[in-house]
Coordinates of C-alpha atoms in Angstrom, one line a residue:
V1 CA -24.6 47.0 -42.7
L2 CA -22.9 44.6 -45.0
A3 CA -19.5 45.4 -43.4
C4 CA -20.9 44.7 -39.9
A5 CA -22.4 41.4 -41.2
A6 CA -19.1 40.3 -42.7
A7 CA -17.2 41.2 -39.5
S8 CA -19.7 39.2 -37.4
A9 CA -19.4 36.2 -39.8
S10 CA -15.7 36.2 -39.5
A11 CA -15.8 36.1 -35.7
Q12 CA -14.9 32.7 -34.2
Y13 CA -17.8 33.0 -31.7
F14 CA -20.3 32.8 -34.5
S15 CA -18.4 30.3 -36.6
E16 CA -20.2 27.3 -37.9
G17 CA -18.1 24.9 -36.0
W18 CA -18.9 26.1 -32.5
K19 CA -22.1 27.1 -30.8
P20 CA -22.8 28.6 -27.4
G21 CA -22.9 26.0 -24.7
Q22 CA -20.6 23.5 -26.3
P23 CA -17.1 22.7 -24.8
V24 CA -14.3 25.1 -25.7
P25 CA -12.2 23.6 -28.5
T26 CA -8.9 22.5 -27.1
G27 CA -7.1 24.1 -30.1
Y28 CA -7.9 27.5 -28.7
I29 CA -6.7 26.9 -25.1
N30 CA -3.4 28.7 -24.7
S31 CA -0.4 27.1 -23.0
P32 CA 0.2 28.5 -19.5
G33 CA 2.5 31.4 -19.4
R34 CA 2.7 31.7 -23.2
P35 CA 1.0 34.2 -25.5
A36 CA -1.5 32.9 -28.0
A37 CA -0.1 32.1 -31.4
N38 CA -1.2 34.5 -34.2
D39 CA -1.3 32.9 -37.6
G40 CA -2.2 36.2 -39.3
G41 CA -5.8 35.2 -39.9
D42 CA -9.0 37.0 -38.9
N43 CA -10.1 34.5 -36.2
G44 CA -8.1 36.2 -33.4
A45 CA -9.5 39.6 -34.1
G46 CA -13.0 38.1 -34.4
V47 CA -12.7 36.5 -31.0
E48 CA -11.6 39.8 -29.4
A49 CA -14.4 41.7 -31.1
G50 CA -17.1 39.2 -30.3
V51 CA -16.2 38.5 -26.6
G52 CA -14.5 41.6 -25.4
G53 CA -16.8 44.2 -26.9
K54 CA -19.2 46.1 -24.7
D55 CA -22.4 47.8 -25.7
H56 CA -22.3 50.3 -22.8
V57 CA -19.9 51.6 -20.2
S58 CA -20.9 51.9 -16.6
L59 CA -19.4 53.8 -13.7
F60 CA -18.0 50.6 -12.2
D61 CA -16.1 49.8 -15.4
F62 CA -13.4 52.3 -14.4
D63 CA -10.6 52.0 -11.8
F64 CA -7.6 54.1 -10.9
N65 CA -5.4 52.5 -13.6
T66 CA -8.1 53.2 -16.2
I67 CA -8.1 56.8 -15.3
L68 CA -4.3 57.0 -15.4
Q69 CA -4.3 55.4 -18.9
S70 CA -7.0 57.7 -20.3
A71 CA -6.1 60.0 -23.1
P72 CA -6.0 63.3 -21.3
V73 CA -4.0 61.9 -18.3
A74 CA -1.7 59.9 -20.5
A75 CA -1.0 63.0 -22.6
L76 CA 0.1 64.9 -19.5
F77 CA 2.5 62.2 -18.6
A78 CA 3.7 62.0 -22.2
K79 CA 4.7 65.7 -22.1
A80 CA 6.9 64.8 -19.1
G81 CA 8.4 62.0 -21.1
I82 CA 6.7 59.2 -19.2
N83 CA 4.8 56.4 -20.9
I84 CA 2.3 55.7 -18.1
T85 CA 0.8 52.6 -19.9
E86 CA 4.1 50.9 -20.0
R87 CA 4.9 51.8 -16.4
I88 CA 1.6 50.3 -15.2
E89 CA 2.0 47.1 -17.2
A90 CA 5.6 46.7 -16.0
A91 CA 4.6 47.2 -12.4
A92 CA 1.9 44.6 -12.7
N93 CA 4.1 42.0 -14.4
S94 CA 7.4 42.5 -12.6
F95 CA 6.1 41.7 -9.0
W96 CA 6.5 37.9 -9.5
D97 CA 8.4 35.6 -11.9
E98 CA 6.7 35.9 -15.2
R99 CA 7.6 32.3 -16.2
I100 CA 5.2 31.0 -13.5
P101 CA 1.7 31.6 -14.9
L102 CA -0.9 33.4 -12.8
I103 CA -4.0 31.3 -12.2
T104 CA -7.1 33.5 -12.2
D105 CA -10.8 33.2 -12.0
D106 CA -10.9 33.6 -15.8
N107 CA -8.3 31.0 -16.8
W108 CA -8.2 28.3 -14.2
R109 CA -10.7 26.1 -16.0
D110 CA -8.7 26.2 -19.2
L111 CA -5.4 25.6 -17.4
I112 CA -6.3 22.9 -14.9
I113 CA -9.7 21.3 -15.9
N114 CA -9.6 21.5 -19.7
E115 CA -5.9 21.2 -20.2
P116 CA -5.4 19.1 -23.4
L117 CA -3.9 15.8 -22.2
D118 CA -3.9 12.2 -23.3
E119 CA -4.8 9.5 -20.7
Q120 CA -1.2 8.8 -19.7
E121 CA -0.4 12.5 -19.3
E122 CA -3.6 13.1 -17.4
A123 CA -2.8 10.4 -14.9
K124 CA 0.6 11.9 -14.2
R125 CA -0.3 15.6 -14.3
V126 CA 0.5 17.4 -11.0
W127 CA 0.1 21.1 -10.4
A128 CA 2.2 22.8 -7.7
I129 CA 0.4 26.1 -6.8
V130 CA 1.3 28.8 -4.3
V131 CA -1.5 31.1 -3.0
S132 CA 0.3 34.3 -2.3
P133 CA -1.0 37.5 -0.5
A134 CA 2.3 39.2 -1.0
R135 CA 1.1 41.8 -3.5
A136 CA -1.3 43.3 -0.9
R137 CA 0.3 42.1 2.3
P138 CA 4.1 41.9 1.8
D139 CA 4.9 40.4 5.2
A140 CA 7.9 38.2 5.9
I141 CA 6.1 34.9 5.7
A142 CA 4.5 35.6 2.3
K143 CA 7.8 36.8 0.9
F144 CA 9.6 33.7 2.2
V145 CA 7.1 31.3 0.7
D146 CA 7.3 33.1 -2.7
E147 CA 11.0 33.0 -2.7
E148 CA 11.3 29.3 -1.9
F149 CA 8.6 28.5 -4.4
D150 CA 10.5 30.4 -7.1
L151 CA 13.7 28.7 -6.0
A152 CA 12.2 25.2 -6.4
Y153 CA 10.9 26.2 -9.8
N154 CA 14.3 27.5 -10.9
N155 CA 16.1 24.4 -9.7
T156 CA 13.6 22.2 -11.5
V157 CA 14.1 24.1 -14.8
N158 CA 17.9 23.8 -14.4
A159 CA 17.6 20.1 -13.7
G160 CA 15.2 19.4 -16.5
D161 CA 13.1 16.9 -14.5
L162 CA 9.6 16.8 -13.0
E163 CA 8.2 17.1 -16.5
H164 CA 4.8 16.1 -15.3
V165 CA 4.6 19.0 -12.8
R166 CA 3.2 22.4 -13.8
W167 CA 3.8 25.4 -11.7
G168 CA 1.3 28.2 -11.0
R169 CA 0.6 31.1 -8.7
I170 CA -2.6 32.5 -7.3
D171 CA -2.8 36.2 -6.3
Y172 CA -5.0 35.8 -3.2
M173 CA -6.2 39.4 -3.4
D174 CA -7.1 39.2 -7.1
V175 CA -8.8 35.8 -7.2
T176 CA -12.2 35.3 -5.5
Y177 CA -14.2 32.5 -7.2
L178 CA -11.4 29.9 -7.1
T179 CA -10.2 30.6 -3.6
T180 CA -13.8 30.5 -2.3
K181 CA -14.5 27.2 -4.2
W182 CA -11.4 25.7 -2.7
N183 CA -12.3 27.0 0.8
I184 CA -9.2 29.2 1.1
W185 CA -9.7 32.3 3.3
N186 CA -6.1 33.4 3.9
G187 CA -2.6 32.8 2.7
P188 CA 0.1 31.8 1.9
F189 CA -0.8 28.2 1.0
I190 CA 1.0 25.5 -1.1
I191 CA -1.5 23.4 -3.1
I192 CA -0.8 20.1 -4.8
C193 CA -3.5 19.6 -7.5
K194 CA -4.2 16.4 -9.4
D195 CA -6.9 14.8 -11.5
R196 CA -7.9 18.0 -13.2
G197 CA -8.6 19.7 -9.9
Q198 CA -10.5 16.8 -8.3
T199 CA -7.7 15.9 -5.9
L200 CA -6.3 18.7 -3.7
Y201 CA -3.7 18.8 -1.0
F202 CA -3.4 21.9 1.1
Y203 CA -0.4 22.9 3.1
R204 CA 0.0 26.1 5.3
A205 CA 3.4 27.7 5.5
N206 CA 4.0 26.2 8.9
Q207 CA 2.9 22.7 7.9
L208 CA 5.4 22.0 5.1
R209 CA 9.2 22.3 5.1
I210 CA 10.2 24.2 2.0
R211 CA 13.5 25.9 2.9
D212 CA 16.7 25.2 0.9
G213 CA 15.0 23.3 -1.9
A214 CA 12.9 21.0 0.3
L215 CA 9.8 21.8 -1.7
R216 CA 11.5 20.4 -4.8
D217 CA 12.4 17.2 -2.9
F218 CA 8.8 17.0 -1.7
L219 CA 7.6 16.9 -5.3
L220 CA 10.4 14.6 -6.5
Q221 CA 9.6 12.0 -3.8
E222 CA 5.8 12.5 -4.1
V223 CA 5.5 12.8 -0.4
Y224 CA 2.0 14.2 -0.8
E225 CA 0.8 10.7 -1.7
N226 CA 1.3 9.8 1.9
H227 CA -1.2 12.4 3.0
L228 CA -4.9 12.6 2.8
P229 CA -6.4 14.9 0.2
W230 CA -9.3 17.2 0.8
K231 CA -12.4 15.0 0.9
S232 CA -15.6 16.7 1.9
E233 CA -19.2 17.0 0.9
F234 CA -18.4 20.6 0.0
G235 CA -15.2 19.7 -1.9
P236 CA -14.7 18.7 -5.6
G237 CA -17.0 15.8 -6.4
G238 CA -18.9 16.2 -3.1
S239 CA -22.7 16.1 -2.8
R240 CA -22.7 19.7 -1.6
E241 CA -20.1 21.1 -4.0
W242 CA -22.8 23.3 -5.4
V243 CA -22.9 25.3 -2.1
M244 CA -19.2 26.4 -2.6
D245 CA -20.0 27.2 -6.2
F246 CA -22.9 29.4 -5.2
L247 CA -20.8 31.2 -2.6
A248 CA -18.0 31.6 -5.0
E249 CA -20.3 33.2 -7.6
A250 CA -21.9 35.5 -5.1
F251 CA -18.6 36.7 -3.6
S252 CA -17.2 37.2 -7.1
K253 CA -20.0 39.5 -8.0
V254 CA -19.7 41.5 -4.8
Y255 CA -16.0 41.8 -5.1
S256 CA -16.2 43.0 -8.7
V257 CA -18.2 46.0 -7.5
V258 CA -16.5 46.7 -4.1
Y259 CA -12.9 46.7 -5.3
R260 CA -13.6 49.5 -7.8
I261 CA -14.8 51.8 -5.1
P262 CA -12.0 54.3 -4.1
R263 CA -10.7 54.0 -0.6
W264 CA -11.8 57.5 0.4
V265 CA -15.4 56.6 -0.6
G266 CA -15.1 53.5 1.4
F267 CA -14.0 55.4 4.5
M268 CA -16.9 57.8 4.1
I269 CA -19.4 54.9 3.8
T270 CA -18.0 53.0 6.7
G271 CA -17.9 56.2 8.8
A272 CA -21.5 57.0 8.0
L273 CA -22.6 53.4 8.8
G274 CA -20.7 53.5 12.1
S275 CA -22.3 56.8 13.1
L276 CA -25.8 55.4 12.4
I277 CA -25.0 52.2 14.3
M278 CA -23.8 54.2 17.3
N279 CA -26.8 56.4 17.3
F280 CA -29.1 53.4 17.1
L281 CA -27.3 51.6 20.0
H282 CA -27.5 54.8 22.2
R283 CA -31.0 55.9 21.3
N284 CA -32.4 55.2 24.8
D285 CA -29.6 56.9 26.7
A286 CA -31.5 60.2 26.9
K287 CA -34.4 58.5 28.6
K288 CA -32.2 57.2 31.4
K289 CA -30.9 60.7 32.4
P290 CA -32.6 62.3 35.5
Q291 CA -35.0 65.1 34.6
P292 CA -34.0 68.7 35.9
Q293 CA -37.2 69.0 37.9
A294 CA -36.5 65.8 39.8
R295 CA -33.0 67.0 40.6
E296 CA -34.4 70.3 42.0
R297 CA -36.9 68.5 44.2
L298 CA -34.2 66.3 45.6
S299 CA -32.0 69.3 46.4
A300 CA -34.9 71.1 48.1
A301 CA -35.7 68.1 50.3
A302 CA -32.1 67.8 51.3
T303 CA -31.8 71.4 52.4
Q304 CA -35.0 71.2 54.5
E305 CA -33.8 68.1 56.4
V306 CA -30.4 69.5 57.4
P307 CA -31.6 72.3 59.8
A308 CA -34.1 69.9 61.5
A309 CA -31.4 67.4 62.2
T310 CA -29.1 70.2 63.6
G311 CA -31.9 71.5 65.9
E312 CA -32.5 68.1 67.5
K313 CA -28.8 67.7 68.5
S314 CA -28.7 71.2 70.2

């Protein structure tokens, strides 16, 4: 008991300097795309134990990657000389340029809204963000936008300018809350974000010239300032922004359950629902069919009329 009490006391979540409901200290907000610094203290371990721990495990806490990395399955791969954990992590991280941080539902507030900046830096800060569906839908347009976005980033790093611009990528198929809040229902998109997410410019792939470094010139010349940002009652700062927040929260909860369902189970469920719907729509078809007795009476009447008509003609 004393050991548990000591471990809880060492956790940052229960530290004396921070209480639930207060703003997150800026000192603990990690820089985008960089791992958190570990000074060798116990605070980091305390945070992971206090926040990441779970009291119970449910069926929906598992996905296919979890099964592959489980001890029995991992042992089978290990006998074949395959480290399945490293393979899965490499596949997840190598799809896009790792230098461009992924903006997710979990970190977007820390990266964009709560980024530690002074007044001068805050006034200049610009986020260039690409919303990419390429991981789930690797079509030519999504691939082209990703390549040109990475090219603009590389050229900027080599030139050493645009220091006020931060670069980020949103995996459209893995982000639900933020894309719903920003009213994004497909991709790819290029987003220019300012004022800690309060000023947003949206550009579809066919609305903005990005080929051959044009995206970098677009940022250098601040061409977006000549365009109108998204201003709506449902947008950031609008009187009905709460509606988008509500939808984003609801869709996030639904997605957190649905995406864990195996595809074959989904096929079974949709097939059963389709069968029920078809049976419901055609429930009255049997009543419309002629009864056998009625058909027999019609046939008998027809055979009786034919001889009479023939006799009249003769």
